[in-house]
Short mmCIF file of C-alpha atoms in Angstrom, two decimals:
data_model
loop_
_atom_site.label_atom_id
_atom_site.label_comp_id
_atom_site.label_asym_id
_atom_site.label_seq_id
_atom_site.Cartn_x
_atom_site.Cartn_y
_atom_site.Cartn_z
CA MET A 18 0.00 0.00 0.00
CA THR A 19 2.84 2.43 0.74
CA ASP A 20 5.63 1.10 -1.48
CA ILE A 21 5.66 4.21 -3.65
CA LEU A 22 6.77 6.26 -0.63
CA PHE A 23 10.08 4.41 -0.61
CA THR A 24 11.11 5.04 -4.20
CA PRO A 25 13.96 7.57 -4.64
CA VAL A 26 13.19 10.99 -6.13
CA ARG A 27 15.69 12.98 -8.19
CA LEU A 28 15.02 16.66 -7.55
CA ASN A 29 17.84 17.87 -9.77
CA GLU A 30 21.46 17.12 -10.65
CA ARG A 31 22.59 17.92 -7.12
CA LEU A 32 19.86 16.30 -5.01
CA THR A 33 18.30 12.85 -4.99
CA LEU A 34 16.09 11.87 -2.05
CA LYS A 35 16.15 8.26 -0.82
CA ASN A 36 12.40 8.26 -0.24
CA ARG A 37 9.36 10.51 -0.66
CA ILE A 38 8.70 11.15 3.03
CA LEU A 39 9.76 14.58 4.26
CA MET A 40 9.85 15.63 7.86
CA ALA A 41 7.78 18.82 7.90
CA PRO A 42 9.09 21.95 9.65
CA LEU A 43 7.96 21.77 13.28
CA THR A 44 8.40 24.72 15.63
CA ARG A 45 9.61 23.28 18.94
CA CYS A 46 11.00 26.38 20.77
CA MET A 47 13.98 24.45 22.10
CA ALA A 48 16.99 26.58 21.14
CA ASP A 49 19.02 28.21 23.90
CA GLU A 50 18.73 31.84 24.98
CA ALA A 51 21.08 32.92 22.18
CA LEU A 52 18.88 31.03 19.69
CA VAL A 53 21.63 28.46 19.16
CA PRO A 54 20.64 24.82 18.49
CA THR A 55 21.30 22.58 21.48
CA GLN A 56 22.65 19.05 21.80
CA GLN A 57 19.07 17.89 22.33
CA MET A 58 18.25 19.32 18.92
CA VAL A 59 21.24 17.54 17.39
CA ASP A 60 20.00 14.21 18.74
CA TYR A 61 16.38 14.96 17.79
CA TYR A 62 17.16 15.59 14.13
CA ALA A 63 19.67 12.75 13.85
CA ARG A 64 17.05 10.27 15.05
CA ARG A 65 14.86 11.28 12.09
CA ALA A 66 17.49 11.05 9.37
CA ASP A 67 15.63 8.15 7.71
CA ALA A 68 13.35 10.76 6.12
CA GLY A 69 14.05 11.47 2.47
CA LEU A 70 14.53 15.08 3.53
CA ILE A 71 14.26 16.87 6.86
CA ILE A 72 12.96 20.43 6.67
CA SER A 73 14.23 22.16 9.78
CA GLU A 74 12.01 24.01 12.18
CA ALA A 75 11.48 27.57 11.01
CA THR A 76 14.73 29.48 11.58
CA ILE A 77 14.82 33.24 11.83
CA ILE A 78 16.95 35.24 9.42
CA ARG A 79 17.57 38.18 11.77
CA ALA A 80 16.75 39.25 15.30
CA ASP A 81 13.58 41.21 14.55
CA GLY A 82 12.04 38.21 12.82
CA GLN A 83 11.37 36.41 16.10
CA GLY A 84 7.80 35.83 17.21
CA TYR A 85 8.07 32.78 19.47
CA PRO A 86 10.40 31.99 22.39
CA ASN A 87 13.61 30.06 21.82
CA THR A 88 13.25 29.64 18.07
CA PRO A 89 16.66 29.09 16.45
CA GLY A 90 18.34 31.69 14.30
CA ILE A 91 20.90 31.54 11.54
CA PHE A 92 22.33 35.06 11.65
CA THR A 93 25.24 34.70 14.13
CA GLN A 94 28.38 32.59 13.99
CA ALA A 95 27.34 30.76 17.15
CA GLN A 96 24.01 29.82 15.54
CA ILE A 97 25.74 28.66 12.36
CA ALA A 98 28.12 26.52 14.43
CA GLY A 99 25.20 25.08 16.38
CA TRP A 100 23.38 24.12 13.20
CA ARG A 101 26.60 22.59 11.85
CA LYS A 102 26.43 20.02 14.64
CA VAL A 103 22.87 19.20 13.56
CA THR A 104 23.65 18.83 9.88
CA ASP A 105 26.77 16.77 10.56
CA ALA A 106 24.74 14.38 12.71
CA VAL A 107 22.06 14.04 10.02
CA HIS A 108 24.63 13.47 7.27
CA GLU A 109 26.43 10.86 9.35
CA LYS A 110 23.20 8.86 9.16
CA ASP A 111 22.90 9.36 5.40
CA GLY A 112 20.15 11.95 5.75
CA LYS A 113 19.52 15.25 4.00
CA ILE A 114 18.30 18.46 5.61
CA PHE A 115 17.09 21.87 4.41
CA ALA A 116 16.86 24.97 6.60
CA GLN A 117 13.52 26.75 6.57
CA LEU A 118 14.22 30.50 6.48
CA TRP A 119 11.77 32.63 8.44
CA HIS A 120 10.77 36.15 9.36
CA THR A 121 7.49 36.28 11.25
CA GLY A 122 6.53 39.77 10.07
CA ARG A 123 3.60 41.28 11.93
CA VAL A 124 3.50 38.46 14.49
CA ALA A 125 7.03 39.22 15.64
CA HIS A 126 7.39 40.81 19.08
CA PRO A 127 10.09 43.28 20.18
CA HIS A 128 10.22 41.62 23.60
CA PHE A 129 12.59 39.10 22.05
CA TRP A 130 15.22 41.52 20.73
CA GLY A 131 14.78 44.53 22.98
CA GLY A 132 13.24 46.73 20.32
CA ASP A 133 10.14 48.89 20.30
CA GLU A 134 8.45 48.19 16.97
CA VAL A 135 7.60 45.50 14.43
CA ILE A 136 7.77 45.85 10.66
CA ALA A 137 5.44 44.29 8.11
CA PRO A 138 4.06 45.15 4.66
CA SER A 139 1.42 47.43 6.19
CA ALA A 140 0.30 48.81 9.54
CA VAL A 141 -2.31 46.08 10.00
CA GLY A 142 -2.13 44.27 13.31
CA VAL A 143 -3.26 40.81 14.27
CA ASP A 144 -5.36 40.15 17.36
CA GLY A 145 -4.14 37.93 20.14
CA THR A 146 -1.06 37.13 22.16
CA VAL A 147 2.28 35.44 21.54
CA PRO A 148 2.05 31.63 21.77
CA ARG A 149 3.61 30.28 24.99
CA MET A 150 3.87 33.86 26.27
CA ARG A 151 0.27 34.95 26.71
CA GLU A 152 1.30 38.06 28.63
CA LEU A 153 2.60 39.57 25.37
CA SER A 154 -0.02 41.09 23.08
CA TYR A 155 0.72 41.68 19.41
CA LEU A 156 1.56 45.21 18.31
CA VAL A 157 0.35 47.08 15.27
CA PRO A 158 3.35 46.92 12.93
CA ARG A 159 4.94 49.75 11.01
CA ALA A 160 4.94 49.48 7.24
CA ALA A 161 8.46 48.69 6.04
CA THR A 162 10.10 51.28 3.81
CA ALA A 163 11.43 50.41 0.37
CA ALA A 164 14.96 50.57 1.77
CA GLU A 165 14.02 48.20 4.58
CA ILE A 166 12.46 45.80 2.08
CA ALA A 167 15.70 45.81 0.09
CA GLN A 168 17.60 45.00 3.28
CA LEU A 169 15.22 42.13 4.02
CA VAL A 170 15.95 40.67 0.59
CA GLU A 171 19.66 40.79 1.36
CA ASP A 172 19.09 39.28 4.79
CA TYR A 173 17.24 36.30 3.31
CA ALA A 174 20.11 35.78 0.87
CA LYS A 175 22.68 36.05 3.66
CA ALA A 176 20.72 33.56 5.77
CA ALA A 177 20.74 31.14 2.84
CA GLU A 178 24.51 31.58 2.53
CA ASN A 179 24.82 30.97 6.28
CA ALA A 180 22.73 27.81 5.95
CA ILE A 181 25.11 26.39 3.37
CA GLU A 182 28.04 27.32 5.64
CA ALA A 183 26.22 25.42 8.40
CA GLY A 184 26.12 22.31 6.23
CA PHE A 185 22.50 22.33 5.08
CA ASP A 186 21.77 20.70 1.73
CA GLY A 187 19.55 23.63 0.79
CA VAL A 188 16.92 26.02 2.10
CA GLU A 189 13.16 26.30 2.05
CA ILE A 190 12.05 29.93 2.02
CA HIS A 191 9.08 30.22 4.37
CA GLY A 192 6.58 32.14 2.27
CA ALA A 193 3.51 30.68 3.97
CA ASN A 194 1.34 30.59 7.09
CA GLY A 195 0.75 34.30 7.60
CA TYR A 196 4.38 35.31 8.14
CA LEU A 197 6.30 38.13 6.44
CA ILE A 198 6.48 36.93 2.82
CA ASP A 199 2.92 35.62 2.92
CA GLU A 200 1.73 38.96 4.28
CA PHE A 201 2.82 40.65 1.04
CA LEU A 202 0.69 38.19 -0.97
CA HIS A 203 -2.72 38.80 0.63
CA TYR A 204 -4.90 41.88 0.38
CA GLU A 205 -5.89 41.72 4.05
CA THR A 206 -2.29 42.32 5.15
CA ASN A 207 -0.91 44.28 2.20
CA LYS A 208 -2.46 47.75 1.94
CA ARG A 209 0.54 49.36 0.24
CA ASP A 210 0.18 51.80 -2.65
CA ASP A 211 3.79 51.67 -3.84
CA GLU A 212 5.66 49.18 -5.99
CA PHE A 213 5.03 46.43 -3.40
CA GLY A 214 1.24 46.62 -3.18
CA GLY A 215 -2.06 47.43 -4.81
CA SER A 216 -1.93 44.92 -7.67
CA PRO A 217 -0.85 41.30 -8.18
CA GLU A 218 2.20 42.50 -10.11
CA ASN A 219 3.33 44.63 -7.18
CA MET A 220 2.35 42.17 -4.44
CA VAL A 221 4.52 39.38 -5.86
CA ARG A 222 7.54 41.68 -6.24
CA PHE A 223 9.12 41.20 -2.79
CA PRO A 224 8.58 37.40 -2.63
CA LEU A 225 10.15 37.01 -6.07
CA GLN A 226 13.02 39.29 -5.13
CA VAL A 227 13.72 37.03 -2.15
CA VAL A 228 13.57 33.90 -4.31
CA ASP A 229 15.88 35.44 -6.91
CA ALA A 230 18.36 36.67 -4.32
CA VAL A 231 18.56 33.27 -2.64
CA ILE A 232 18.96 31.51 -5.99
CA ALA A 233 21.73 33.92 -6.94
CA ARG A 234 23.50 33.26 -3.63
CA ILE A 235 23.26 29.44 -3.33
CA GLY A 236 21.81 28.11 -6.60
CA ALA A 237 18.32 27.15 -7.72
CA GLU A 238 18.95 23.47 -7.09
CA ARG A 239 19.28 24.22 -3.36
CA THR A 240 16.35 26.65 -3.15
CA ALA A 241 12.75 25.69 -2.32
CA LEU A 242 9.68 27.70 -1.36
CA ARG A 243 6.61 27.17 0.81
CA VAL A 244 3.44 29.10 -0.07
CA SER A 245 -0.10 29.45 1.29
CA PRO A 246 -2.57 30.31 -1.50
CA ALA A 247 -5.35 29.84 1.04
CA ALA A 248 -5.34 32.46 3.81
CA TYR A 249 -5.97 30.00 6.60
CA PHE A 250 -3.72 31.17 9.46
CA ASN A 251 -3.46 34.70 10.91
CA ILE A 252 -4.87 36.21 7.66
CA GLU A 253 -8.44 36.71 6.50
CA PRO A 254 -9.15 35.41 2.98
CA ASP A 255 -9.97 37.74 0.11
CA THR A 256 -11.12 36.45 -3.28
CA ARG A 257 -8.70 38.88 -4.94
CA ASP A 258 -5.82 36.83 -3.51
CA ARG A 259 -6.40 34.23 -6.23
CA ALA A 260 -5.05 36.54 -8.93
CA VAL A 261 -1.95 37.22 -6.83
CA PHE A 262 -1.12 33.54 -6.51
CA ASP A 263 -1.98 32.81 -10.14
CA LEU A 264 0.65 35.37 -11.09
CA LEU A 265 3.15 34.23 -8.46
CA LEU A 266 3.01 30.63 -9.68
CA THR A 267 3.34 31.74 -13.30
CA LYS A 268 6.44 33.73 -12.41
CA LEU A 269 7.87 30.86 -10.35
CA ASP A 270 7.48 28.59 -13.36
CA GLU A 271 10.03 30.82 -15.09
CA ARG A 272 12.52 29.89 -12.37
CA GLU A 273 14.02 26.61 -11.24
CA LEU A 274 13.28 25.43 -7.71
CA ALA A 275 14.19 22.27 -5.81
CA TYR A 276 10.49 21.94 -4.94
CA LEU A 277 7.34 23.87 -4.06
CA HIS A 278 5.68 23.12 -0.72
CA GLY A 279 2.03 23.85 0.03
CA GLY A 280 1.26 25.49 3.35
CA ILE A 281 -1.95 24.13 4.89
CA PHE A 282 -2.97 22.38 8.09
CA ASP A 283 -5.74 20.30 6.50
CA ASP A 284 -5.61 19.54 2.79
CA SER A 285 -9.12 18.10 2.77
CA VAL A 286 -10.56 21.65 2.92
CA HIS A 287 -12.11 22.98 -0.31
CA TYR A 288 -11.57 26.69 -1.04
CA ASP A 289 -14.08 28.10 -3.49
CA TYR A 290 -11.78 30.86 -4.72
CA LEU A 291 -9.08 28.27 -5.45
CA ASP A 292 -11.57 25.87 -7.07
CA GLY A 293 -10.54 23.09 -4.72
CA LYS A 294 -7.89 22.03 -2.25
CA VAL A 295 -4.54 23.79 -1.94
CA SER A 296 -2.69 20.77 -3.37
CA GLU A 297 -5.08 20.63 -6.34
CA TYR A 298 -4.62 24.32 -7.03
CA LEU A 299 -0.82 24.02 -6.95
CA ARG A 300 -0.88 20.99 -9.23
CA ARG A 301 -2.92 22.88 -11.83
CA HIS A 302 -0.76 25.98 -11.73
CA SER A 303 2.81 24.83 -11.13
CA ARG A 304 5.28 22.71 -13.07
CA HIS A 305 7.52 22.24 -10.04
CA THR A 306 8.02 19.15 -7.89
CA LEU A 307 5.27 19.49 -5.29
CA VAL A 308 5.26 18.63 -1.61
CA GLY A 309 1.84 17.72 -0.23
CA VAL A 310 1.01 18.38 3.40
CA GLY A 311 -2.02 18.68 5.65
CA GLY A 312 -3.16 15.73 7.71
CA TYR A 313 -2.24 12.89 5.37
CA THR A 314 -1.70 9.38 6.64
CA ALA A 315 1.03 7.38 4.96
CA GLU A 316 -1.59 5.38 3.09
CA ALA A 317 -3.48 8.48 1.90
CA ALA A 318 -0.21 10.11 0.85
CA ALA A 319 0.80 7.03 -1.14
CA ASP A 320 -2.54 7.08 -2.94
CA ALA A 321 -2.21 10.78 -3.70
CA ILE A 322 1.31 10.34 -5.06
CA SER A 323 0.16 7.40 -7.16
CA GLU A 324 -2.56 9.64 -8.59
CA ASP A 325 0.04 12.34 -9.43
CA LYS A 326 -1.41 14.88 -7.00
CA PHE A 327 2.10 15.63 -5.72
CA GLU A 328 5.51 13.93 -5.69
CA LEU A 329 6.52 14.19 -2.02
CA ILE A 330 4.69 14.19 1.30
CA ALA A 331 5.61 16.25 4.36
CA ILE A 332 4.68 14.58 7.65
CA GLY A 333 4.44 16.70 10.78
CA ARG A 334 3.05 15.64 14.13
CA PRO A 335 3.57 11.90 13.60
CA PHE A 336 7.30 12.66 13.41
CA ILE A 337 7.10 14.31 16.84
CA ALA A 338 5.60 11.15 18.31
CA ASN A 339 7.69 8.68 16.28
CA HIS A 340 11.36 9.34 15.68
CA ASP A 341 11.32 6.07 13.68
CA TYR A 342 8.25 7.02 11.63
CA VAL A 343 9.82 6.00 8.31
CA VAL A 344 10.81 2.56 9.59
CA ARG A 345 7.39 1.99 11.11
CA VAL A 346 5.63 2.83 7.86
CA ARG A 347 8.02 0.74 5.78
CA GLU A 348 7.55 -2.28 8.05
CA GLY A 349 3.80 -1.81 8.41
CA LYS A 350 4.00 -1.17 12.14
CA GLU A 351 1.53 0.97 14.04
CA THR A 352 2.67 4.50 14.81
CA LYS A 353 2.29 6.11 18.22
CA PRO A 354 -0.40 8.80 18.36
CA TYR A 355 0.58 12.44 18.75
CA SER A 356 -0.50 14.39 21.81
CA ASP A 357 0.32 17.89 23.05
CA GLU A 358 2.00 16.33 26.08
CA LEU A 359 4.89 15.47 23.77
CA LEU A 360 5.70 19.10 22.97
CA PRO A 361 7.86 19.99 26.01
CA VAL A 362 10.42 17.26 25.27
CA LEU A 363 12.63 16.66 22.22
CA TYR A 364 12.20 12.91 21.90
#
């Protein structure tokens, strides 16, 4: 039933994956106070090296990108060295690992870096409080200037360069889930009237600049992207968003990528303005190798891959509960159920 999951996949001349099961990026908030990966993190990732590819937990590109406690960074030498221990441990077990590059945008909080403001595409706040730190309420961000946007592009490229120095096999640009890049792509969070807002052509400008800068710095074969055509997390949907993502995917098809990863918690949800599920929309509009995600069992993922809905499957919470998830699926063994009680410990 799941044999197709264990066939190798050639992404490009540089990268071939030993199987189709990816470990999805999973925010665990377990870095030290300097946002350096710990020995526990080294062991945690190494135990999961049977995956065809590990996508690291979201990793912030610079200090003001932080929106959760103890999320790792990749902008200091100590952080790079800490990640090097992780990647070495994964490679010693014949695994591959990408770094997911992250700036949280309007859900960042200056508590973490001692600042006094947050930048985002527009001065549109989000209601609520910081996860795990409920005493911190979100601020209304300041709209980034054009010069600050240019600096962000450079900072993404530098973070990608740092990731390669840290031994990662590539990077996944986090352009999904209501964070900075995604905020430029939705009308609810992008109210700009300059060259970065107001039309699909302008709204895709910054995301494409980031993609192009990262490709120029580390190569297209080591560059991937995660996107959220459906505004399902921290952003209200707008039917006009469809035109933005239609254009974004058209422009991405003019570029090479290692893969394109859908951002969704539940891929069974039908979105009228996308004419279906997120994975179906991406399949219709992208030529790239696609990563499916969103509540799939191994059996359902195998069926979807067999039906050419996507080529790879990213598995999230089951990997938290089962460090040997790949072996269990291959051998037909039952997997342990996930529960929130597992979150405080890197097992």
